[in-house]
Amino acid sequence: MKLIIAIVRTEKLNDVLEALFRAEVRGLTITPARGHGGETEQVETYRGTTIKMELSQKVRLEIGVSDHFVEPTVEAIMSAARTGEVGDGKIFVLPVERVYRIRTGERDEAAVTPVA
Amino acid sequence: MSDGHIAWMLVATALVLLMTPALGFFYGGLVRSKNALNTLMMSFAALGFVGLGWALLGYSLAFTAGTPVIGDISHALLRGVGLEAQGEIPQILFMAFQGTFAIITAALISGAIVERMRFGAYLAFLTLWGLLIYAPVAHWVWGGGWLADLGALDFAGGTVVHINAGVAALAAALVVKQRRDYGRQAILPHHIPFTLLGAALLWLGWFGFNGGSALAANESASLAFVNTMLAPMATLVVWMALDVLRTGKSTAVGMATAIVVGLVAITPAAGFVAPLSAVILGGIAAVPSYYTLLWRARTRLDDSLDVFAAHGVGGMSGALLTGVLAQQSWNGVADGLLFGNPRQLLVQAIAVLAVMVYSGVGSFLILKLMGLVATLRVSPAVESVGLDVSEHGEEAYGSGEGAILVPSSDLVTAGSAVAPAPRSLRISGGDA
């Protein structure tokens, strides 16, 4: 099992979700995030104060998958979230020690396999 | 002229001016948060651009004798507009009162092109529209033009303001085209309480709009004032019933919309119909707007905030029902169809059609010609990031996290607003 963490552009979230559902990846968690990945800072002005926005709004997805689902999941996110500009985000794939499904107590592979 | 008349018209003018920022909040609540400021600014900007255009030229084009089609430039730059009487009030006050109408009418159109039109192009369109479309139509109906000669009844602007803006909005949505996300993703209102607050302030301002259109503090103003209270009440109740029948639930956005539709519909009729007729008119007017709104959302036509359904269709319902329900015993001017004067309905229909054709074709041409020399839309990248940050360099709901102060010395040496990027990421200490 792996945990896939992806950080993508907010405005690309819908495309990513669509691609994931098409790849039959179900079950995920998303959180709003702010981060910096080398993109040009947006300059903003409020009266006489000029600022640069170092952190931009992103979305963080967490997806627990069984091993053979890693490639399709990464593929789906990569193709849907890419614009070609700096700031498209990152995908991390992490090993997972154990997974439990709270409702049934199932663990590992069974816990990340969607209910039919 | 008397103190009473002048006092009421001073207040009415201020009330109508308030309607434009109120409209900004009404619209601002309905868009996504990334476009909140841009949408609000579209209304606020009209205060400056259309208001000045009106004072410097528009007023003269609308309210001088000229020809039946358009006035002349004898009052341009406010020449000869002074404290002399224009009816019951000084002409300078009459000019200001009419100016607030021009401002809100132009601002109404913005609802059709939010979240995608370049701000500069919008400002140019707004200013031109106030002079080329609004001023002539105001002249036709109120400035002694050909529709006035024909006997068209428009108490406070059903044709001049609402059909005019509603049809222009339709033209603008067609030329500027739909938002990229339209029909692909759910686009939800980001702050419905703003929309309700906007509707409430619009209703308040509308007492000045309709009540003030008597241009005096008299019986006619009282009738218009009371009808402005009664008609939207009926629209609100009928609208909620339609909502409940369709989905089983009444909605807040629906209620805000109903109030506006009721106000729009009573506008041409306000000083011409009996109070009970106003209730009937308000109730009936809910139906065509409600179903236009449902139909529009299923098409590719992205009149984003339904200016046509609310103002175009609401204005038509009101203008035509004025021809049905007008009552000489209340208004001292003319009867409608129900009171033995079928010709009035025909005249109303001619006025509606004339304004639709002129505003539709004229607004379409202005935007098409502008499109030849300028870009009307923002780029797809700007559209997805939102117009607040890209067009204005501001966020409506910024948290200040990650904001780094650019020292003013950097700005001077760099000669622009962009200072060299720092090597490392620093978080500013205080709240930005």
Coordinates of C-alpha atoms in Angstrom, one line a residue:
Chain A
M1 CA 0.0 0.0 0.0
K2 CA 1.0 3.5 -0.7
L3 CA -0.1 7.0 0.4
I4 CA -0.2 9.4 -2.5
I5 CA 0.0 13.1 -1.5
A6 CA -0.6 15.5 -4.3
I7 CA -0.4 19.3 -4.2
V8 CA -2.2 20.9 -7.1
R9 CA -3.5 24.2 -8.3
T10 CA -6.9 25.1 -6.9
E11 CA -8.4 25.9 -10.3
K12 CA -7.2 22.4 -11.5
L13 CA -9.0 20.5 -8.7
N14 CA -12.1 19.7 -10.8
D15 CA -10.1 18.4 -13.7
V16 CA -8.0 16.2 -11.3
L17 CA -11.1 14.8 -9.6
E18 CA -12.6 14.0 -13.0
A19 CA -9.5 12.2 -14.1
L20 CA -9.3 10.2 -10.8
F21 CA -12.9 9.1 -11.1
R22 CA -12.3 8.1 -14.7
A23 CA -9.3 6.0 -13.5
E24 CA -11.6 4.4 -10.9
V25 CA -9.8 5.9 -8.0
R26 CA -12.4 6.4 -5.3
G27 CA -11.9 7.5 -1.7
L28 CA -9.7 10.5 -1.1
T29 CA -9.3 13.4 1.2
I30 CA -8.7 17.0 0.2
T31 CA -7.5 20.0 2.2
P32 CA -6.9 23.6 1.2
A33 CA -3.2 24.5 1.5
R34 CA -0.9 27.4 0.9
G35 CA 2.6 26.9 -0.4
H36 CA 5.5 28.1 -2.4
G37 CA 7.0 26.3 -5.3
G38 CA 9.2 28.9 -7.1
E39 CA 6.4 30.6 -9.0
T40 CA 6.4 34.3 -9.6
E41 CA 4.9 36.1 -6.7
Q42 CA 1.7 38.1 -7.2
V43 CA 2.1 41.8 -6.4
E44 CA -0.8 43.4 -4.5
T45 CA -1.3 46.9 -3.4
Y46 CA -3.5 48.1 -0.6
R47 CA -3.4 52.0 -0.4
G48 CA 0.2 52.8 0.0
T49 CA 1.3 49.3 1.0
T50 CA 2.7 47.1 -1.7
I51 CA 3.2 43.4 -0.9
K52 CA 4.3 40.2 -2.7
M53 CA 2.2 37.1 -2.0
E54 CA 4.8 34.5 -1.3
L55 CA 2.3 31.7 -0.6
S56 CA -0.2 30.8 -3.2
Q57 CA -3.5 28.9 -2.7
K58 CA -3.2 25.2 -3.5
V59 CA -5.2 22.0 -2.8
R60 CA -3.7 18.9 -1.1
L61 CA -5.0 15.5 -1.9
E62 CA -4.4 12.4 0.1
I63 CA -5.2 9.0 -1.4
G64 CA -4.5 5.6 0.1
V65 CA -4.1 3.0 -2.7
S66 CA -3.0 -0.6 -3.2
D67 CA 0.3 -1.0 -5.1
H68 CA -1.1 -1.7 -8.6
F69 CA -3.2 1.5 -8.3
V70 CA -0.2 3.8 -7.8
E71 CA 0.7 4.2 -11.5
P72 CA -2.8 5.0 -12.7
T73 CA -3.4 7.4 -9.9
V74 CA -0.1 9.3 -10.5
E75 CA -0.8 9.3 -14.2
A76 CA -4.3 10.7 -13.7
I77 CA -3.2 13.5 -11.4
M78 CA -0.1 14.4 -13.5
S79 CA -2.0 14.8 -16.8
A80 CA -5.0 16.6 -15.3
A81 CA -3.1 19.0 -13.1
R82 CA -0.4 20.1 -15.6
T83 CA -0.5 23.6 -17.2
G84 CA 3.2 23.7 -18.1
E85 CA 3.8 26.9 -15.9
V86 CA 5.8 26.9 -12.7
G87 CA 3.5 26.2 -9.8
D88 CA 1.7 23.1 -11.1
G89 CA 2.5 21.3 -7.8
K90 CA 4.0 18.0 -6.6
I91 CA 3.1 14.3 -6.2
F92 CA 4.6 12.3 -3.3
V93 CA 4.3 8.6 -3.0
L94 CA 4.9 7.3 0.5
P95 CA 5.0 3.7 1.9
V96 CA 2.3 2.9 4.4
E97 CA 2.8 0.7 7.4
R98 CA -0.9 -0.2 8.1
V99 CA -4.4 0.9 7.1
Y100 CA -7.6 0.3 8.9
R101 CA -11.2 0.8 7.7
I102 CA -12.9 2.1 10.8
R103 CA -16.4 0.8 10.0
T104 CA -15.4 -2.9 9.6
G105 CA -12.0 -3.1 11.1
E106 CA -10.6 -4.5 7.8
R107 CA -6.9 -3.7 7.4
D108 CA -4.4 -3.0 4.6
E109 CA -5.4 -4.0 1.0
A110 CA -8.9 -4.7 2.1
A111 CA -9.2 -1.4 3.8
V112 CA -8.2 0.6 0.7
T113 CA -10.3 -1.4 -1.8
P114 CA -13.5 0.4 -2.5
V115 CA -16.8 -1.3 -1.5
A116 CA -18.3 -2.8 -4.6
Chain B
M1 CA -41.0 75.3 -6.4
S2 CA -41.6 74.8 -2.7
D3 CA -39.4 73.7 0.1
G4 CA -41.4 70.4 0.5
H5 CA -40.9 69.4 -3.1
I6 CA -37.2 70.2 -3.1
A7 CA -36.6 68.4 0.3
W8 CA -38.2 65.2 -1.0
M9 CA -36.3 65.2 -4.3
L10 CA -33.0 65.8 -2.5
V11 CA -33.6 62.7 -0.4
A12 CA -34.9 60.7 -3.4
T13 CA -31.7 61.5 -5.4
A14 CA -29.5 60.2 -2.5
L15 CA -31.7 57.1 -2.2
V16 CA -31.3 56.3 -5.9
L17 CA -27.6 56.8 -5.8
L18 CA -27.4 54.2 -3.0
M19 CA -28.9 51.6 -5.4
T20 CA -25.8 51.3 -7.5
P21 CA -23.5 50.2 -4.6
A22 CA -26.4 48.0 -3.4
L23 CA -26.5 46.4 -6.8
G24 CA -22.7 45.8 -6.5
F25 CA -23.4 43.8 -3.3
F26 CA -26.3 42.0 -4.9
Y27 CA -24.1 40.9 -7.8
G28 CA -20.9 40.5 -5.7
G29 CA -22.5 37.9 -3.5
L30 CA -23.6 35.8 -6.5
V31 CA -20.1 35.3 -8.0
R32 CA -17.1 33.2 -6.9
S33 CA -14.9 34.7 -4.2
K34 CA -12.0 35.1 -6.6
N35 CA -14.1 37.7 -8.6
A36 CA -15.9 39.4 -5.7
L37 CA -14.0 42.7 -5.9
N38 CA -14.1 42.9 -9.6
T39 CA -17.8 42.4 -9.6
L40 CA -18.4 45.0 -6.9
M41 CA -16.1 47.4 -8.7
M42 CA -18.1 47.1 -11.9
S43 CA -21.0 48.7 -10.1
F44 CA -19.0 51.2 -8.2
A45 CA -17.1 52.3 -11.3
A46 CA -20.4 53.3 -12.9
L47 CA -20.8 56.0 -10.2
G48 CA -17.8 57.8 -11.7
F49 CA -17.8 57.0 -15.4
V50 CA -21.5 57.0 -16.2
G51 CA -22.2 59.8 -13.7
L52 CA -19.6 62.1 -15.2
G53 CA -20.6 61.2 -18.8
W54 CA -24.2 62.2 -17.8
A55 CA -23.3 65.5 -16.3
L56 CA -20.9 66.5 -19.1
L57 CA -23.0 65.3 -22.1
G58 CA -25.7 62.7 -21.5
Y59 CA -28.1 65.0 -19.7
S60 CA -28.1 67.4 -22.6
L61 CA -28.7 64.6 -25.1
A62 CA -31.6 63.3 -23.1
F63 CA -33.3 66.5 -21.8
T64 CA -33.1 69.1 -24.4
A65 CA -35.7 69.6 -27.1
G66 CA -33.6 68.6 -30.1
T67 CA -35.4 66.2 -32.4
P68 CA -37.9 63.4 -31.4
V69 CA -35.0 61.0 -31.6
I70 CA -32.3 62.7 -29.6
G71 CA -31.7 66.0 -27.8
D72 CA -29.0 68.5 -28.7
I73 CA -25.8 69.7 -27.0
S74 CA -27.1 73.0 -25.7
H75 CA -26.8 71.8 -22.0
A76 CA -23.4 70.1 -22.6
L77 CA -20.9 70.7 -19.8
L78 CA -23.9 71.8 -17.7
R79 CA -24.2 75.0 -19.6
G80 CA -27.4 76.8 -18.6
V81 CA -28.2 74.2 -16.0
G82 CA -28.8 76.3 -12.9
L83 CA -31.3 77.0 -10.0
E84 CA -34.2 77.9 -12.3
A85 CA -37.4 75.8 -11.9
Q86 CA -37.7 72.5 -13.8
G87 CA -41.2 71.6 -12.8
E88 CA -41.3 71.8 -9.0
I89 CA -37.5 71.6 -8.4
P90 CA -34.4 73.5 -9.5
Q91 CA -33.0 72.1 -12.8
I92 CA -29.6 71.3 -11.3
L93 CA -31.4 68.9 -8.9
F94 CA -33.4 67.4 -11.8
M95 CA -30.1 66.8 -13.6
A96 CA -28.7 65.0 -10.6
F97 CA -31.8 62.9 -10.0
Q98 CA -31.8 61.7 -13.6
G99 CA -28.1 61.1 -13.4
T100 CA -28.5 58.5 -10.7
F101 CA -30.9 56.6 -13.1
A102 CA -28.3 56.6 -15.9
I103 CA -25.7 55.2 -13.5
I104 CA -27.7 52.3 -12.2
T105 CA -29.0 51.4 -15.7
A106 CA -25.5 51.0 -17.1
A107 CA -24.3 49.1 -14.0
L108 CA -27.1 46.6 -14.3
I109 CA -25.5 45.3 -17.5
S110 CA -22.4 44.1 -15.7
G111 CA -24.3 41.1 -14.3
A112 CA -24.2 39.5 -17.8
I113 CA -20.4 39.6 -18.3
V114 CA -18.9 39.1 -14.8
E115 CA -15.9 36.8 -14.1
R116 CA -14.5 37.2 -17.6
M117 CA -14.6 40.7 -19.2
R118 CA -11.4 42.9 -19.0
F119 CA -12.0 45.8 -16.6
G120 CA -10.7 48.5 -19.0
A121 CA -12.9 47.2 -21.9
Y122 CA -15.9 47.2 -19.5
L123 CA -15.3 50.8 -18.4
A124 CA -15.1 51.9 -22.1
F125 CA -18.3 50.0 -22.9
L126 CA -20.1 51.4 -19.8
T127 CA -19.2 55.0 -20.7
L128 CA -20.2 54.7 -24.3
W129 CA -23.4 52.9 -23.5
G130 CA -24.5 55.6 -21.1
L131 CA -24.2 58.2 -23.9
L132 CA -25.1 56.3 -27.0
I133 CA -27.9 54.0 -25.7
Y134 CA -29.2 55.3 -22.4
A135 CA -29.4 59.1 -23.2
P136 CA -31.4 58.7 -26.5
V137 CA -33.9 56.2 -25.0
A138 CA -34.4 58.5 -22.0
H139 CA -35.1 61.3 -24.5
W140 CA -37.7 59.2 -26.3
V141 CA -39.7 58.5 -23.2
W142 CA -39.0 61.4 -20.7
G143 CA -37.3 64.1 -22.7
G144 CA -40.2 64.9 -25.1
G145 CA -39.2 62.4 -27.7
W146 CA -41.3 60.3 -30.0
L147 CA -42.5 57.7 -27.4
A148 CA -43.7 60.5 -25.2
D149 CA -45.6 62.0 -28.1
L150 CA -47.2 58.6 -28.7
G151 CA -48.5 58.5 -25.1
A152 CA -46.3 55.6 -23.8
L153 CA -46.6 55.3 -20.0
D154 CA -43.3 54.8 -18.1
F155 CA -43.5 56.2 -14.6
A156 CA -40.0 55.4 -13.4
G157 CA -38.2 53.5 -16.1
G158 CA -39.6 50.1 -17.1
T159 CA -38.5 50.6 -20.7
V160 CA -35.8 53.3 -20.2
V161 CA -34.0 51.5 -17.4
H162 CA -35.0 47.8 -17.2
I163 CA -35.8 46.6 -20.7
N164 CA -33.0 48.8 -21.9
A165 CA -30.4 47.2 -19.5
G166 CA -31.9 43.7 -19.8
V167 CA -31.7 43.5 -23.6
A168 CA -28.2 45.2 -23.6
A169 CA -27.1 42.5 -21.1
L170 CA -28.4 39.8 -23.5
A171 CA -26.3 41.4 -26.3
A172 CA -23.3 41.7 -24.1
A173 CA -23.5 38.0 -23.0
L174 CA -23.7 37.0 -26.7
V175 CA -20.7 39.1 -27.8
V176 CA -18.4 38.4 -24.8
K177 CA -19.4 34.7 -24.7
Q178 CA -19.6 32.3 -21.8
R179 CA -17.2 31.8 -19.0
R180 CA -14.8 28.9 -19.5
D181 CA -16.2 27.0 -16.6
Y182 CA -19.8 27.6 -17.6
G183 CA -21.7 24.4 -18.1
R184 CA -18.6 22.3 -17.2
Q185 CA -18.4 22.9 -13.4
A186 CA -20.8 24.1 -10.8
I187 CA -20.4 27.8 -10.3
L188 CA -21.8 28.8 -6.9
P189 CA -22.5 32.1 -5.3
H190 CA -19.8 32.8 -2.7
H191 CA -21.7 35.0 -0.2
I192 CA -25.5 34.9 -0.4
P193 CA -26.0 37.2 2.7
F194 CA -24.4 40.0 0.5
T195 CA -27.0 39.3 -2.1
L196 CA -29.9 39.6 0.4
L197 CA -28.3 42.8 1.9
G198 CA -28.0 44.2 -1.7
A199 CA -31.7 43.3 -2.3
A200 CA -32.8 45.1 0.9
L201 CA -30.8 48.2 0.0
L202 CA -32.2 48.2 -3.5
W203 CA -35.7 48.1 -2.1
L204 CA -34.9 51.0 0.1
G205 CA -33.4 53.0 -2.7
W206 CA -36.3 52.1 -5.0
F207 CA -38.6 54.3 -2.8
G208 CA -36.6 57.2 -4.1
F209 CA -36.5 55.8 -7.6
N210 CA -40.3 55.4 -8.0
G211 CA -41.5 57.8 -5.4
G212 CA -39.1 60.5 -6.7
S213 CA -40.2 59.9 -10.3
A214 CA -43.3 62.1 -9.5
L215 CA -40.6 64.8 -9.4
A216 CA -42.6 66.4 -6.5
A217 CA -43.8 65.6 -3.0
N218 CA -47.4 65.0 -3.9
E219 CA -50.2 62.5 -4.2
S220 CA -48.6 60.8 -7.2
A221 CA -45.4 60.3 -5.2
S222 CA -47.4 58.7 -2.4
L223 CA -49.1 56.3 -4.8
A224 CA -45.8 55.3 -6.4
F225 CA -44.2 54.9 -3.0
V226 CA -46.9 52.6 -1.7
N227 CA -47.1 50.6 -4.9
T228 CA -43.3 50.1 -4.6
M229 CA -43.9 48.5 -1.2
L230 CA -46.8 46.3 -2.3
A231 CA -45.8 44.9 -5.6
P232 CA -42.5 43.2 -4.5
M233 CA -44.4 41.7 -1.5
A234 CA -46.7 39.9 -3.9
T235 CA -43.7 38.8 -6.1
L236 CA -41.9 37.5 -3.1
V237 CA -44.9 35.3 -2.0
V238 CA -45.6 34.0 -5.5
W239 CA -41.9 33.3 -6.1
M240 CA -41.6 31.3 -2.9
A241 CA -44.6 29.3 -3.9
L242 CA -43.1 28.5 -7.3
D243 CA -39.9 27.5 -5.6
V244 CA -41.7 25.2 -3.1
L245 CA -43.9 23.6 -5.9
R246 CA -40.8 22.9 -8.0
T247 CA -38.2 21.7 -5.4
G248 CA -40.0 21.5 -2.1
K249 CA -37.8 24.3 -0.6
S250 CA -37.9 28.1 -0.7
T251 CA -34.5 29.7 -1.3
A252 CA -32.6 32.8 -0.2
V253 CA -31.3 33.6 -3.6
G254 CA -34.8 33.2 -4.9
M255 CA -36.2 35.6 -2.4
A256 CA -33.6 38.2 -3.2
T257 CA -34.3 37.8 -6.9
A258 CA -38.1 38.0 -6.4
I259 CA -37.7 41.3 -4.6
V260 CA -35.8 42.8 -7.5
V261 CA -38.2 41.3 -10.1
G262 CA -41.2 42.8 -8.2
L263 CA -39.5 46.2 -8.0
V264 CA -38.6 46.1 -11.7
A265 CA -42.2 45.2 -12.7
I266 CA -43.8 48.0 -10.6
T267 CA -41.4 50.6 -11.9
P268 CA -43.3 51.6 -15.1
A269 CA -46.6 51.3 -13.3
A270 CA -45.8 52.9 -9.9
G271 CA -47.8 56.1 -10.2
F272 CA -50.4 54.8 -12.7
V273 CA -52.1 51.9 -11.1
A274 CA -54.3 51.4 -8.0
P275 CA -52.6 49.7 -5.0
L276 CA -54.6 46.5 -5.4
S277 CA -53.5 46.4 -9.1
A278 CA -49.9 46.8 -7.9
V279 CA -50.3 43.6 -5.8
I280 CA -51.8 41.8 -8.8
L281 CA -49.1 43.1 -11.1
G282 CA -46.3 42.0 -8.7
G283 CA -47.8 38.6 -8.3
I284 CA -48.2 38.0 -12.1
A285 CA -44.7 39.3 -12.9
A286 CA -43.0 36.6 -10.9
V287 CA -44.1 33.9 -13.3
P288 CA -42.4 34.9 -16.6
S289 CA -39.2 35.9 -14.9
Y290 CA -39.1 32.7 -12.9
Y291 CA -39.4 30.5 -15.9
T292 CA -37.1 32.5 -18.1
L293 CA -34.5 32.1 -15.4
L294 CA -34.9 28.3 -15.3
W295 CA -34.8 28.1 -19.1
R296 CA -31.7 30.3 -19.4
A297 CA -29.7 28.1 -17.1
R298 CA -30.2 25.2 -19.4
T299 CA -28.8 27.0 -22.5
R300 CA -25.3 28.0 -23.6
L301 CA -26.3 31.6 -23.0
D302 CA -24.2 32.8 -20.0
D303 CA -26.1 35.9 -18.9
S304 CA -24.3 35.0 -15.7
L305 CA -26.5 36.8 -13.1
D306 CA -29.7 36.7 -15.2
V307 CA -30.0 40.4 -16.0
F308 CA -32.3 39.6 -18.9
A309 CA -34.7 37.4 -16.9
A310 CA -34.9 39.8 -14.0
H311 CA -34.8 43.2 -15.7
G312 CA -35.6 42.5 -19.4
V313 CA -38.5 40.1 -18.8
G314 CA -39.6 41.8 -15.5
G315 CA -39.5 45.2 -17.3
M316 CA -41.7 43.8 -20.2
S317 CA -44.2 42.3 -17.8
G318 CA -44.4 45.7 -16.0
A319 CA -44.6 47.8 -19.1
L320 CA -47.3 45.7 -20.7
L321 CA -49.3 45.3 -17.4
T322 CA -49.2 49.1 -17.1
G323 CA -51.1 49.2 -20.3
V324 CA -53.7 46.8 -18.8
L325 CA -54.0 48.1 -15.3
A326 CA -53.5 51.9 -15.6
Q327 CA -56.5 53.8 -14.1
Q328 CA -57.2 57.4 -14.8
S329 CA -59.1 57.9 -11.5
W330 CA -55.7 57.3 -9.8
N331 CA -53.3 58.8 -12.2
G332 CA -55.2 61.6 -14.0
V333 CA -53.4 60.7 -17.2
A334 CA -54.7 57.6 -19.0
D335 CA -56.7 54.3 -18.6
G336 CA -55.5 50.9 -19.5
L337 CA -57.1 47.9 -21.3
L338 CA -59.2 46.8 -18.2
F339 CA -60.6 50.3 -17.8
G340 CA -61.7 50.7 -21.4
N341 CA -58.6 51.9 -23.3
P342 CA -57.2 49.0 -25.3
R343 CA -55.0 51.4 -27.3
Q344 CA -52.8 52.0 -24.3
L345 CA -51.6 48.3 -24.4
L346 CA -50.7 48.7 -28.0
V347 CA -48.7 51.9 -27.3
Q348 CA -46.9 50.1 -24.4
A349 CA -46.1 47.2 -26.8
I350 CA -44.6 49.6 -29.3
A351 CA -42.5 51.2 -26.7
V352 CA -41.2 47.8 -25.4
L353 CA -40.4 46.7 -29.0
A354 CA -38.7 49.9 -29.9
V355 CA -36.4 49.9 -26.9
M356 CA -35.6 46.2 -27.3
V357 CA -34.5 46.7 -30.9
Y358 CA -32.5 49.9 -30.3
S359 CA -30.8 48.6 -27.2
G360 CA -30.2 45.1 -28.5
V361 CA -28.7 46.2 -31.8
G362 CA -26.9 49.2 -30.5
S363 CA -25.3 47.4 -27.6
F364 CA -24.3 44.5 -29.9
L365 CA -22.7 46.9 -32.4
I366 CA -20.8 48.9 -29.7
L367 CA -19.2 45.7 -28.3
K368 CA -18.5 44.2 -31.8
L369 CA -16.8 47.5 -32.9
M370 CA -14.8 47.6 -29.6
G371 CA -13.8 44.0 -30.2
L372 CA -12.1 45.1 -33.4
V373 CA -9.7 47.5 -31.6
A374 CA -9.4 46.0 -28.1
T375 CA -9.6 42.7 -26.3
L376 CA -12.8 42.2 -24.5
R377 CA -12.0 39.2 -22.4
V378 CA -9.2 38.3 -20.0
S379 CA -6.9 35.4 -20.9
P380 CA -7.9 31.8 -19.8
A381 CA -5.1 31.8 -17.2
V382 CA -6.4 35.0 -15.6
E383 CA -10.0 33.7 -15.7
S384 CA -9.0 30.6 -13.7
V385 CA -7.0 32.5 -11.1
G386 CA -9.7 35.1 -10.8
L387 CA -10.0 38.7 -11.8
D388 CA -9.5 40.2 -8.3
V389 CA -5.8 39.3 -8.1
S390 CA -5.1 39.7 -11.8
E391 CA -7.0 42.8 -12.8
H392 CA -6.8 44.7 -9.5
G393 CA -3.9 43.2 -7.4
E394 CA -6.2 42.7 -4.4
E395 CA -7.9 39.9 -2.7
A396 CA -11.4 40.2 -1.2
Y397 CA -10.7 37.8 1.6
G398 CA -6.9 37.8 2.0
S399 CA -5.6 36.3 5.2
G400 CA -2.3 38.1 5.0
E401 CA -0.4 34.8 5.3
G402 CA 2.6 34.7 3.1
A403 CA 2.4 38.4 2.3
I404 CA 5.8 40.1 2.3
L405 CA 6.1 43.8 2.5
V406 CA 8.0 45.4 -0.4
P407 CA 10.0 48.2 1.1
S408 CA 9.3 51.5 -0.6
S409 CA 13.0 52.0 -1.4
D410 CA 12.9 48.9 -3.6
L411 CA 10.0 50.3 -5.5
V412 CA 11.9 53.5 -6.2
T413 CA 15.1 51.8 -7.4
A414 CA 13.3 49.1 -9.4
G415 CA 11.1 51.8 -11.0
S416 CA 8.2 49.4 -10.9
A417 CA 5.9 47.6 -8.5
V418 CA 7.9 44.4 -8.8
A419 CA 11.0 44.1 -6.5
P420 CA 13.6 41.4 -7.0
A421 CA 12.5 38.1 -5.6
P422 CA 14.2 37.1 -2.4
R423 CA 16.2 33.9 -2.3
S424 CA 14.5 32.4 0.6
L425 CA 10.9 32.3 1.8
R426 CA 10.3 34.7 4.6
I427 CA 7.0 35.1 6.4
S428 CA 6.1 38.7 7.4
G429 CA 5.8 39.2 11.1
G430 CA 2.6 41.2 11.6
D431 CA -0.8 41.0 10.0
A432 CA -0.5 42.5 6.6

